Short mmCIF file of C-alpha atoms and ligand atoms in Angstrom, two decimals:
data_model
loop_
_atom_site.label_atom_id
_atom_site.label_comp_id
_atom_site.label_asym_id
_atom_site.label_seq_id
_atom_site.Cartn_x
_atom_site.Cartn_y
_atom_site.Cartn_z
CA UNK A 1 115.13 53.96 125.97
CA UNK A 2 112.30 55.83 126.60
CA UNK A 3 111.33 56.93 123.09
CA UNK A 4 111.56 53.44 121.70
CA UNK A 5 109.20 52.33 124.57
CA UNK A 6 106.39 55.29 123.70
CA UNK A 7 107.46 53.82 120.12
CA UNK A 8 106.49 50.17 121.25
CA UNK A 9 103.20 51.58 122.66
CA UNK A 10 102.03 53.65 119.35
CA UNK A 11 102.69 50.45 117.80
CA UNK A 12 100.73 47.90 120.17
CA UNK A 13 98.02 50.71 120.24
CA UNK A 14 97.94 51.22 116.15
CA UNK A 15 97.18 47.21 115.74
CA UNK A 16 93.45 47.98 117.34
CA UNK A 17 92.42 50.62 114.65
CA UNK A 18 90.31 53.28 116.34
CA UNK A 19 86.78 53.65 114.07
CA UNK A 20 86.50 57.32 112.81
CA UNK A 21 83.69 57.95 114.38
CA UNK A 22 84.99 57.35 118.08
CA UNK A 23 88.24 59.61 116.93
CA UNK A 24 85.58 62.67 115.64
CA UNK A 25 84.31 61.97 118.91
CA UNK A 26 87.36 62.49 121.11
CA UNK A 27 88.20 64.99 118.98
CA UNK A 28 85.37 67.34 119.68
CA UNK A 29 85.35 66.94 123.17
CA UNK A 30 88.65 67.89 123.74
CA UNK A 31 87.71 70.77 121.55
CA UNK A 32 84.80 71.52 124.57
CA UNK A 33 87.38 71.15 127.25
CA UNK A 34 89.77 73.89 125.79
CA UNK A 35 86.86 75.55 126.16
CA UNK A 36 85.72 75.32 129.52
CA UNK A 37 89.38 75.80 130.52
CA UNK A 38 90.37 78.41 128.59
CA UNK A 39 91.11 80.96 130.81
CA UNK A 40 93.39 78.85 132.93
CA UNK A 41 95.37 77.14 129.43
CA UNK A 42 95.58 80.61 128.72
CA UNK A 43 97.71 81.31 131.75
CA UNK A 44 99.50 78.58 131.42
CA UNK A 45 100.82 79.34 127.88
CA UNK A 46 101.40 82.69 129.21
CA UNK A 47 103.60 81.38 132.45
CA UNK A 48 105.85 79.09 130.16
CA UNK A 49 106.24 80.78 127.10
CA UNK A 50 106.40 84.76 128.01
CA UNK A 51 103.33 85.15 125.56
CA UNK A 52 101.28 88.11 126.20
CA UNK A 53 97.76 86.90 127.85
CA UNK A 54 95.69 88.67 125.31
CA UNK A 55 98.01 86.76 122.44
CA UNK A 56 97.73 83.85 124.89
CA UNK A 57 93.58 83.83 125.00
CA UNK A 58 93.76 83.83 120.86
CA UNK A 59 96.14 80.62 120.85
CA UNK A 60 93.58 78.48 123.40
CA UNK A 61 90.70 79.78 120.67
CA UNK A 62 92.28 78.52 117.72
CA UNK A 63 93.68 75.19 119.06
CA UNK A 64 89.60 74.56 119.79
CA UNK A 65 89.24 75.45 116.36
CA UNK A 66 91.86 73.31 114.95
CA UNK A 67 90.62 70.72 117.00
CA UNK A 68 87.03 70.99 115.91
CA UNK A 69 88.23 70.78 111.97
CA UNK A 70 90.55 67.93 112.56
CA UNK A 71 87.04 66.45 114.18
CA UNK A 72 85.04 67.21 110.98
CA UNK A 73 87.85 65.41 109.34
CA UNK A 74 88.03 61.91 110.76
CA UNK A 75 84.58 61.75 109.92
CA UNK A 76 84.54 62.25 106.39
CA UNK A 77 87.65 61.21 105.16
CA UNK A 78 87.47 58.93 102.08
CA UNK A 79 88.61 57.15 98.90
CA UNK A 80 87.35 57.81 95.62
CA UNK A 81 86.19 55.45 92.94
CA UNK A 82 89.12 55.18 89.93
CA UNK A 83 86.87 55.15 86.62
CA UNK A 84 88.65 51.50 84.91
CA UNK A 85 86.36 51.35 81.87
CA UNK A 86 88.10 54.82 80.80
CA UNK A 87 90.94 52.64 79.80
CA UNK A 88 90.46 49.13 77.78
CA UNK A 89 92.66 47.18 80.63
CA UNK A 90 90.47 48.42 83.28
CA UNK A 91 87.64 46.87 81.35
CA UNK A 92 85.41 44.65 83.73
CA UNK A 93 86.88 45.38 86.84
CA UNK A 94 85.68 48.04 89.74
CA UNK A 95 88.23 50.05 91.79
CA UNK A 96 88.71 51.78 94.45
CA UNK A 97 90.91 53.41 96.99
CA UNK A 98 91.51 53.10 100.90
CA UNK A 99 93.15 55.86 102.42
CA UNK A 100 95.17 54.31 105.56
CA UNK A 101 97.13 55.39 108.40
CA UNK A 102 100.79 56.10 107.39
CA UNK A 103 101.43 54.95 110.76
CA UNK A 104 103.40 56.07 114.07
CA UNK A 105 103.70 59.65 113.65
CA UNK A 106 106.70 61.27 115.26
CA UNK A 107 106.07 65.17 116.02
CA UNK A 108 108.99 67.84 117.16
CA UNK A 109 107.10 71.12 118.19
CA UNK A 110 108.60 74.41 118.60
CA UNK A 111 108.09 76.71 121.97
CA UNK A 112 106.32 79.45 120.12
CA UNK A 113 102.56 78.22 119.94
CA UNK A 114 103.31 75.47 122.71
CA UNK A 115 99.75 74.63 122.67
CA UNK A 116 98.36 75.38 118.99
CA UNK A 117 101.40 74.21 117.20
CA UNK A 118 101.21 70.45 119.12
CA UNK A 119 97.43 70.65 118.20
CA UNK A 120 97.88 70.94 114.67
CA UNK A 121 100.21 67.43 115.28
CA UNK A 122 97.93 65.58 117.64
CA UNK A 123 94.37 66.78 116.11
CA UNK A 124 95.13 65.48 112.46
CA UNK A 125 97.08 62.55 113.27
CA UNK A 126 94.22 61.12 115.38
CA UNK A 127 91.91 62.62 112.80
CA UNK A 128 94.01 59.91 110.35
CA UNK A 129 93.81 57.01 112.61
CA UNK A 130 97.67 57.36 113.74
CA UNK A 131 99.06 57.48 117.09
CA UNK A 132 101.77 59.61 118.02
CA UNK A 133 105.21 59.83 119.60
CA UNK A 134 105.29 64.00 120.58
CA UNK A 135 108.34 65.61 121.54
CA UNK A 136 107.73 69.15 122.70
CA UNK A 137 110.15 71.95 123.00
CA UNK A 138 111.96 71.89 125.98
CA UNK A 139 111.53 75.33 126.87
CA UNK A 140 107.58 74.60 126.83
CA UNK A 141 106.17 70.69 127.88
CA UNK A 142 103.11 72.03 130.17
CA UNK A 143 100.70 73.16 127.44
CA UNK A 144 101.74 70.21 125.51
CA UNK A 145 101.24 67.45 128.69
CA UNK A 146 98.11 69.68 129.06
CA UNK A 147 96.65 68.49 125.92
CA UNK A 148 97.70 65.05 126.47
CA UNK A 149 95.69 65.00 129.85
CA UNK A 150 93.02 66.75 128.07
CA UNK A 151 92.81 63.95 124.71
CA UNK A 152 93.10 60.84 128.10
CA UNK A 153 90.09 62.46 129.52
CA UNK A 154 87.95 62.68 126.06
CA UNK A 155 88.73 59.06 125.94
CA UNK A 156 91.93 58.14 123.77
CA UNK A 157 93.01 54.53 124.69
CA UNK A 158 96.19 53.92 125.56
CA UNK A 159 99.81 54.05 123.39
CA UNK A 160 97.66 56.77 121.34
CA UNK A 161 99.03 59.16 122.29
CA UNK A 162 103.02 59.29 124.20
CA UNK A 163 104.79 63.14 125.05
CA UNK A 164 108.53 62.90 125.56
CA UNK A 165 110.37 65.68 127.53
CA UNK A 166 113.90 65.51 126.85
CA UNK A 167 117.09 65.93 124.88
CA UNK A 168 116.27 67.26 121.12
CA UNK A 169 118.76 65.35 119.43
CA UNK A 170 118.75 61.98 121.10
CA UNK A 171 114.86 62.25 120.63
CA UNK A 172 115.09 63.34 117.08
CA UNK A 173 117.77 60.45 116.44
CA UNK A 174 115.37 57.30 117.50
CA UNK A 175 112.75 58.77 115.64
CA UNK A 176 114.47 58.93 112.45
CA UNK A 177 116.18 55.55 112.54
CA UNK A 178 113.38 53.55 113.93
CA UNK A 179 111.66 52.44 110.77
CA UNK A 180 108.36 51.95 112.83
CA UNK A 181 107.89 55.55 112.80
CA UNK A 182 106.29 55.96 109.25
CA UNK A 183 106.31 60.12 109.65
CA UNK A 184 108.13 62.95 110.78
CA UNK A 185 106.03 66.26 111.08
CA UNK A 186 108.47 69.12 112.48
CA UNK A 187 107.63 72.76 112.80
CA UNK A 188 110.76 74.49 113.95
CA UNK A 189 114.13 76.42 113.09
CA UNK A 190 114.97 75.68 108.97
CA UNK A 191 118.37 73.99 109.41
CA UNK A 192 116.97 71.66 111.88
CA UNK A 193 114.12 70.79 109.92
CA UNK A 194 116.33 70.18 106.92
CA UNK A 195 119.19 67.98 108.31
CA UNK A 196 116.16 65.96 109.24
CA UNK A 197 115.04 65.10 106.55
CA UNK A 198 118.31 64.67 105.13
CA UNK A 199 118.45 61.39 107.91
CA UNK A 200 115.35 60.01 106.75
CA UNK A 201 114.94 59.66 103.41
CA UNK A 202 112.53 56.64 103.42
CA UNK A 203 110.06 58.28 105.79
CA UNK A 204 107.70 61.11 105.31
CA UNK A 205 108.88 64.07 106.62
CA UNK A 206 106.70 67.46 107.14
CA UNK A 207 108.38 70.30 107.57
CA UNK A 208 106.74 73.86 108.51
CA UNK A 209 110.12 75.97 108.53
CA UNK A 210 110.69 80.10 109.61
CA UNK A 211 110.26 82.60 107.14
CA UNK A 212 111.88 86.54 106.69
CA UNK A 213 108.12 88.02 106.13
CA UNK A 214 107.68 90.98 103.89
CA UNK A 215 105.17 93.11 103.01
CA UNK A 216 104.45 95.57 100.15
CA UNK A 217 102.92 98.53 101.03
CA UNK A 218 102.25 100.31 97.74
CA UNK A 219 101.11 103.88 97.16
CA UNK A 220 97.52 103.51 96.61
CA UNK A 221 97.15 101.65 99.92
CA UNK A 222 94.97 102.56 102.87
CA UNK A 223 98.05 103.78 105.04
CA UNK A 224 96.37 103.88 108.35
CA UNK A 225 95.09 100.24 107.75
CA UNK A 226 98.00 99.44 106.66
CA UNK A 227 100.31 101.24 109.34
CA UNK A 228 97.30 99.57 112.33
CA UNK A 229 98.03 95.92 111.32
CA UNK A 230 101.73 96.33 110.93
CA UNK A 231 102.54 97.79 113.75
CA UNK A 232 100.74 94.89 115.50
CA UNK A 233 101.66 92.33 113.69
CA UNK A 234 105.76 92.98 113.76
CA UNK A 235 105.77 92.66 117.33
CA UNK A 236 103.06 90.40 118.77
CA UNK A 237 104.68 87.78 121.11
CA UNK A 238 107.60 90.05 120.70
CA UNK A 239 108.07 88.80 116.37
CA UNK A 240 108.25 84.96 117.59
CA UNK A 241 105.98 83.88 115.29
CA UNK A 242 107.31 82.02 112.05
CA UNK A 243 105.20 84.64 110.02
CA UNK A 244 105.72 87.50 112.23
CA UNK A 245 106.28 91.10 109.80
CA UNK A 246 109.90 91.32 109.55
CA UNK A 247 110.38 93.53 105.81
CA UNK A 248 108.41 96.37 104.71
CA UNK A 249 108.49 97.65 101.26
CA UNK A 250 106.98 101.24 100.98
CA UNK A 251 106.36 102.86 97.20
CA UNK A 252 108.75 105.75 97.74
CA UNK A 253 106.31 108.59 97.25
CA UNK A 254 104.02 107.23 100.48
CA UNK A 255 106.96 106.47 102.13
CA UNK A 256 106.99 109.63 104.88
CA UNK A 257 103.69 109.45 105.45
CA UNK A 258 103.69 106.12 106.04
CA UNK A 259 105.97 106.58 108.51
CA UNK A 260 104.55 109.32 110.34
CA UNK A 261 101.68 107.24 111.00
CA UNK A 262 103.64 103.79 112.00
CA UNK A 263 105.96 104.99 114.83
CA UNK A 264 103.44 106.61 117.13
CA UNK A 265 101.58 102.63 116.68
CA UNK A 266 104.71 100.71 117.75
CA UNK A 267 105.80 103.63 120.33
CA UNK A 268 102.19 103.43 121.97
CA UNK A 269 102.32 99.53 121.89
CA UNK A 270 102.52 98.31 125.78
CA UNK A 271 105.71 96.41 126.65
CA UNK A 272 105.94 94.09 130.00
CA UNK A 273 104.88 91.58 131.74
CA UNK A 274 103.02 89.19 129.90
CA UNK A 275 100.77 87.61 132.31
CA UNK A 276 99.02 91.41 132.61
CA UNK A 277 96.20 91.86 130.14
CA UNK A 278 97.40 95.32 128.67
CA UNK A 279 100.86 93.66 127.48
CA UNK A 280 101.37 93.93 124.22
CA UNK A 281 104.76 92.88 124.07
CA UNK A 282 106.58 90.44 126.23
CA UNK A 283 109.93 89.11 126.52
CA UNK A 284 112.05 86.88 123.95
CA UNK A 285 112.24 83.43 125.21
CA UNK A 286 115.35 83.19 126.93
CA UNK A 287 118.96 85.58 127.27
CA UNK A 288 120.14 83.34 124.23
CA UNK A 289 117.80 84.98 122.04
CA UNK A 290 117.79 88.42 123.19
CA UNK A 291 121.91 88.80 122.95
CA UNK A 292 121.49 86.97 119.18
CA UNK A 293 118.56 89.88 118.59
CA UNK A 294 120.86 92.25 120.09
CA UNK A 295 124.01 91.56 117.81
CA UNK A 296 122.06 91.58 114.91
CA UNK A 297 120.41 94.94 115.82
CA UNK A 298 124.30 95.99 116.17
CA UNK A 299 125.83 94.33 112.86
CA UNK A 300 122.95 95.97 110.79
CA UNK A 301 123.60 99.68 112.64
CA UNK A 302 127.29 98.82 111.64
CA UNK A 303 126.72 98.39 107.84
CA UNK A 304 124.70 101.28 107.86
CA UNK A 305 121.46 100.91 109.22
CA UNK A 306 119.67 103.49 111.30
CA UNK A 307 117.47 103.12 114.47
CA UNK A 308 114.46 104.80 113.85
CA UNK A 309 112.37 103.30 117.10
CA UNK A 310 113.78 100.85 120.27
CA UNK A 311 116.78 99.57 119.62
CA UNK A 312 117.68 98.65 122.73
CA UNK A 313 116.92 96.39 126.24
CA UNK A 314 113.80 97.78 128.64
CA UNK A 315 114.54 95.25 130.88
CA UNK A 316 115.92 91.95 131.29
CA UNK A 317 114.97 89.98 128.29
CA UNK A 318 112.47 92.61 127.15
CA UNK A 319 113.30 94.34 123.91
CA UNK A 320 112.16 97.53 122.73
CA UNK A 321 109.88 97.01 119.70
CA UNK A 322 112.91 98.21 117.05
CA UNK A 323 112.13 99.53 113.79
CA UNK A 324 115.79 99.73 111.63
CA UNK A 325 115.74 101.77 108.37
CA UNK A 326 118.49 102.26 105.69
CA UNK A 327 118.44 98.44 105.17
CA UNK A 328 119.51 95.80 102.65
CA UNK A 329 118.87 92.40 101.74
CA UNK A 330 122.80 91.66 102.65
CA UNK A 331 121.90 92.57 106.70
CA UNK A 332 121.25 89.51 108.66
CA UNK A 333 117.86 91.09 110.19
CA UNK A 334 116.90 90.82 106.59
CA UNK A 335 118.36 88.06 104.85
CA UNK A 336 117.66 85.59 108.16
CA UNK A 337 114.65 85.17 110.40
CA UNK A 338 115.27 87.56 113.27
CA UNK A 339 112.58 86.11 115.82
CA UNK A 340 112.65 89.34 117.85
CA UNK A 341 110.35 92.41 117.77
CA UNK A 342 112.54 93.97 115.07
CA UNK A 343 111.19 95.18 111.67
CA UNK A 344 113.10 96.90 108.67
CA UNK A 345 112.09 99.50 106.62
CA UNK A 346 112.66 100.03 102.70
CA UNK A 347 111.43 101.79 99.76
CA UNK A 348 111.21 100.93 96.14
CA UNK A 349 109.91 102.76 93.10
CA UNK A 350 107.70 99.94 90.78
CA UNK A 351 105.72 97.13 92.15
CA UNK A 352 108.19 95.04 90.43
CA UNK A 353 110.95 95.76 92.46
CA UNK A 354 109.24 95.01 95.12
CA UNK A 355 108.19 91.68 94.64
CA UNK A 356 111.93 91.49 93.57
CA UNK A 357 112.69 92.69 97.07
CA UNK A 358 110.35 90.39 98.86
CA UNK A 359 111.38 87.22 96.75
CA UNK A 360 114.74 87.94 97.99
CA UNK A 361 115.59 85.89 100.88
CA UNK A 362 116.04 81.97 100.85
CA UNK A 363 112.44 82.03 102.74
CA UNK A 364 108.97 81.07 101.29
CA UNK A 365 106.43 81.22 104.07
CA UNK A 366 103.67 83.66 103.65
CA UNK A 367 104.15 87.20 102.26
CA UNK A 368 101.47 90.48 101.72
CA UNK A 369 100.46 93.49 100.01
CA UNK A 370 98.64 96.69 100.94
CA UNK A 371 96.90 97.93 97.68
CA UNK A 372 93.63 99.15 96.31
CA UNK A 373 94.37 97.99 93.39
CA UNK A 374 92.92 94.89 91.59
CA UNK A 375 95.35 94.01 89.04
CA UNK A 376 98.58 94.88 91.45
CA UNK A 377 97.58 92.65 94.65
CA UNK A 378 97.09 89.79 91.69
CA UNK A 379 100.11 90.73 90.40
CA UNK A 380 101.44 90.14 93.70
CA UNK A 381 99.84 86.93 94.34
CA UNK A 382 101.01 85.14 91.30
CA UNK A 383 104.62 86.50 91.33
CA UNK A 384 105.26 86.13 95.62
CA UNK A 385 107.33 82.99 95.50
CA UNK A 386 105.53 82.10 99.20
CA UNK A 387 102.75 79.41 100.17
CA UNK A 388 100.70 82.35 101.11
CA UNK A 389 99.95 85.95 100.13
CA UNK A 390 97.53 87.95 102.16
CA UNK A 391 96.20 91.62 100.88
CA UNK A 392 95.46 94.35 102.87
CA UNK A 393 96.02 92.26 106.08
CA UNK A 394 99.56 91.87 106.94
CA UNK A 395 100.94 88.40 106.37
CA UNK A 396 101.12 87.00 110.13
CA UNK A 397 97.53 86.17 109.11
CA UNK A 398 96.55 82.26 109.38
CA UNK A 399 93.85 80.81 110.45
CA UNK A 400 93.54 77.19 111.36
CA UNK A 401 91.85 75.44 108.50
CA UNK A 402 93.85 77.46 105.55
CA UNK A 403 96.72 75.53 104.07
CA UNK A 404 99.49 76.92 105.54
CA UNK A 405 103.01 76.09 104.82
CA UNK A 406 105.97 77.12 102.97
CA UNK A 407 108.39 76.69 99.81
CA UNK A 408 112.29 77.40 99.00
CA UNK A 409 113.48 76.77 102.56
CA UNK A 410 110.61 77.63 104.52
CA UNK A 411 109.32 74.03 104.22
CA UNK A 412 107.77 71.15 101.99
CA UNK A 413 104.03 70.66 103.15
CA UNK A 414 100.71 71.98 104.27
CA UNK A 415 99.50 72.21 107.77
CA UNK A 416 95.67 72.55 108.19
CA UNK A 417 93.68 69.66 109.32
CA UNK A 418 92.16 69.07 106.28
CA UNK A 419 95.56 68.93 104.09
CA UNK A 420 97.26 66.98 107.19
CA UNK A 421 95.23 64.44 107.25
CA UNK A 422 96.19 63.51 103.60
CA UNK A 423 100.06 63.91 104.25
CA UNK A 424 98.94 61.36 106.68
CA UNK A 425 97.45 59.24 105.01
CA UNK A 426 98.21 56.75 102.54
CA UNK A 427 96.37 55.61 99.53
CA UNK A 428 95.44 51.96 99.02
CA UNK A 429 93.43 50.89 95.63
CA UNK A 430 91.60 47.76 95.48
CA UNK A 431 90.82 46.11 92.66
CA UNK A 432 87.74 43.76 91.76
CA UNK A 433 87.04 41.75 88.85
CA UNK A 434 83.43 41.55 87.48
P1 NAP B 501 114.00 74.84 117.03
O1 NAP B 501 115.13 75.26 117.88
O2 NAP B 501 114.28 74.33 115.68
O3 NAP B 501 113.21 73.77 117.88
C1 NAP B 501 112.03 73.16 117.41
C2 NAP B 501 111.91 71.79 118.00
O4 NAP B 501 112.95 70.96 117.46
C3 NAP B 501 112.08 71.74 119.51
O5 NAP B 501 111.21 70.76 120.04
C4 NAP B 501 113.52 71.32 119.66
O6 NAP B 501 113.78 70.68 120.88
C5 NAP B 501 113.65 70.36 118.50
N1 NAP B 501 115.03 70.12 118.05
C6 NAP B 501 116.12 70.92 118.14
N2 NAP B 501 117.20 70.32 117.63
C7 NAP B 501 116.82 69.10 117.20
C8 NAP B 501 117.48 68.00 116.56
N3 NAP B 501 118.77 68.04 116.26
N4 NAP B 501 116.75 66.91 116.26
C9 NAP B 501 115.44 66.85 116.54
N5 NAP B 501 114.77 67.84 117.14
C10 NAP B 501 115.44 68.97 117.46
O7 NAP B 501 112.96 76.00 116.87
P2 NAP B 501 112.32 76.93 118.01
O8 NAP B 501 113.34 77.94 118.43
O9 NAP B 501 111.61 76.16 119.05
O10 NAP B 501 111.17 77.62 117.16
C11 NAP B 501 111.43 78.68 116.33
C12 NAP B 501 111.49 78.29 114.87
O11 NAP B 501 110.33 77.58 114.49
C13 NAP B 501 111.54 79.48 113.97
O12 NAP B 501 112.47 79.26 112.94
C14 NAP B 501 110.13 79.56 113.43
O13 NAP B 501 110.03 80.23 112.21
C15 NAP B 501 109.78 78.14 113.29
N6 NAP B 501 108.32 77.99 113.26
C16 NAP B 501 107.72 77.60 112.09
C17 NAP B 501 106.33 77.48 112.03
C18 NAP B 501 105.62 77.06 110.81
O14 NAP B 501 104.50 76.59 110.92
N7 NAP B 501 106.20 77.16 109.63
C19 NAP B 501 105.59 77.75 113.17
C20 NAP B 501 106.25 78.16 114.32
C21 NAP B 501 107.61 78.25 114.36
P3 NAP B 501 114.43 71.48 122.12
O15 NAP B 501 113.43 72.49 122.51
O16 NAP B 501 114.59 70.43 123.15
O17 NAP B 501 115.71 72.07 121.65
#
């Protein structure tokens, strides 16, 4: 009931188009308010999700940022003039395209960047001229209602914008049968995602999907740069992120040393309470996830694996950033996206074997390589089967106005404000006889 009323209301909104110069211009002040109110969105992503305050500060920046490109945009988004005398039937006539709104967008957000994640949704839809139906994860609806308040304030008529708390699946179910609602832009779990689309065949769907992220680390690398990022980067928000650093692939001969210089990193890293600025890591999101972390932590140890750091619970649902060597792509906390402050070690002799390694997994998110050398990181980038590849910074890496997104079953499209806006867009062409 509900959803198909927020539905009716995109819909009586979306007959009134908005002029792109009065979207820039909500835009970018709700850009400024993030802003002015960081500190307290900051808490408030901390509160809800568990995420670290420092991690927590970052998010507020970069949903300002996102906002701000999605702003830049609205205002510049175009057609482009189709040449018709290249071809003896376009002869006389003068064409053009019209890029319009798809239409109601309907958005499913995941809890791990409650507030950047939604912003990527609302920021380019508006940006696109379409209004939204936004259904938040359960586990976090205050950053999301946040923004909501914050796009009303800036000025966003009514039926623009409409957030739904609520049951996933019911949601998820009016949204794909109601033709009204032209798109579908999830970021969440893979087999969610999937089945989606699978439903609605006729609609656009987006889908930004989880990864297993590897890295190469290859002899000639800078090993304390290398052993600084990733010992950050495989635990911050406790390896909830969709890109967090979940495989490492160390050229055998570096492989000690390595080593020797990545455990005292993730041993000094500060585990606790998230809503204290020193935290470095904070709990998974609910018991759920920490027994799931736990029993995959357990099946690997079982088939061989060996606990080289953590391994086990601090504290109610804070786990002890775990690093597991002795691995294989067969173990679940490789194969599958563990979403827990667990990495896996592994060594491998050529660069080849590596990317081998990496390509290994039914994932295609983002991926990275540690090298000084030219020709291997370009190596790497051609022959990493991911929509990224980052070198010498580990591949949790994104900023907001990259196109980010994944292939094989990490997703179909690209998130970024300025690629967004196209996925939401639709191409008319008008044609005019001389
Ligand atoms: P999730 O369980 O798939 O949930 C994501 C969203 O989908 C939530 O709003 C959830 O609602 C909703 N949902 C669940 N079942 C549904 C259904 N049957 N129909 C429609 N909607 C449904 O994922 P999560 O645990 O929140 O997030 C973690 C996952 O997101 C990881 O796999 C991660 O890699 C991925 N992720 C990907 C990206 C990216 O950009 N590629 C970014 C971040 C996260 P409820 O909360 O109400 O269940």
């Amino acid at each position: 009931g509900e959803t198909r009323r927020a539905i009716d209301a995109a819909e009586r909104a979306m007959r009134e188009p908005l002029p792109a110069h009065k979207r820039a211009e909500i835009l970018v002040k709700v850009a400024g308010s993030l802003g002015r109110r960081h500190d307290e969105i900051a808490r408030v992503i901390a509160e809800e999700a568990g995420k670290p305050l420092k991690q927590a500060k970052v998010e507020v920046s970069r949903a300002m940022s996102t906002y701000t490109f999605a702003a830049v945009e609205a205002r510049k988004l175009a057609g482009e003039v189709v040449p018709m005398d290249a071809s003896q039937a376009g002869e006389g006539k003068l064409a053009f395209t019209l890029l319009q709104p798809v239409g109601i967008v309907g958005a499913i957000s995941p809890f791990n960047f409650p507030l950047n994640l939604v912003a990527h949704k609302l920021a380019p839809s508006l940006a696109a001229g379409c209004a939204v139906v936004l259904k938040p994860a359960s586990q976090t609806p205050l950053s999301a209602l946040l923004l909501a308040e914050l796009e009303t304030e800036a000025g966003l008529p009514p039926g623009w914008l409409n957030v739904i708390v609520g049951p996933a699946s019911e949601i998820g179910d009016v949204l794909v049968k109601d033709d009204r609602v032209r798109a579908i832009s999830f970021t969440g779990s893979s087999d969610v995602g999937w089945r989606l689309r699978e439903r609605a065949p006729r609609k656009k769907v987006l889908l930004e999907l989880g990864n297993s992220t590897p890295v190469i680390v290859q002899g000639d690398a800078d090993l304390d740069v290398a052993a600084e990022k990733l010992a950050v980067n495989s635990f911050s928000f406790a390896g909830q992120s969709c890109i967090s650093t979940q495989r490492i692939y160390l050229q055998k001969w570096i492989a000690d040393d390595f080593m020797e210089r990545f455990i005292p990193k993730v041993e000094a890293l500060v585990v606790g309470d998230p809503t204290e600025e020193a935290t470095d890591v904070g709990p998974v999101v609910d018991d759920g996830a920490r027994d799931r972390i736990l029993t995959w932590i357990d099946e690997a140890t079982n088939e061989g694996a060996t606990i080289l750091t953590g391994g086990s619970v601090l504290e109610g649902r804070l786990i002890r950033p775990t690093v597991l060597g002795n691995v294989n792509l067969g173990m679940k906390v490789c194969r599958e996206e563990v979403f827990g402050p667990v990495v896996t070690i592994d060594s491998y002799e050529s660069l080849d074997d590596a990317i081998l390694l990496a390509n290994g997994t039914r994932y295609g998110l983002q991926a990275g390589i540690f090298t000084e050398s030219l020709p291997s990181a370009l190596r790497a980038a051609q022959r990493l089967r991911f929509g990224g590849v980052t070198v010498n910074e580990a591949p949790t890496f994104r900023a907001d106005q990259m196109p980010y997104g994944g292939v094989k079953d990490s997703g179909n499209t690209r998130e970024g404000p300025a690629y967004t806006v196209r996925e939401l867009s639709e191409e008319r062409v008008v044609v005019v006889d001389l």
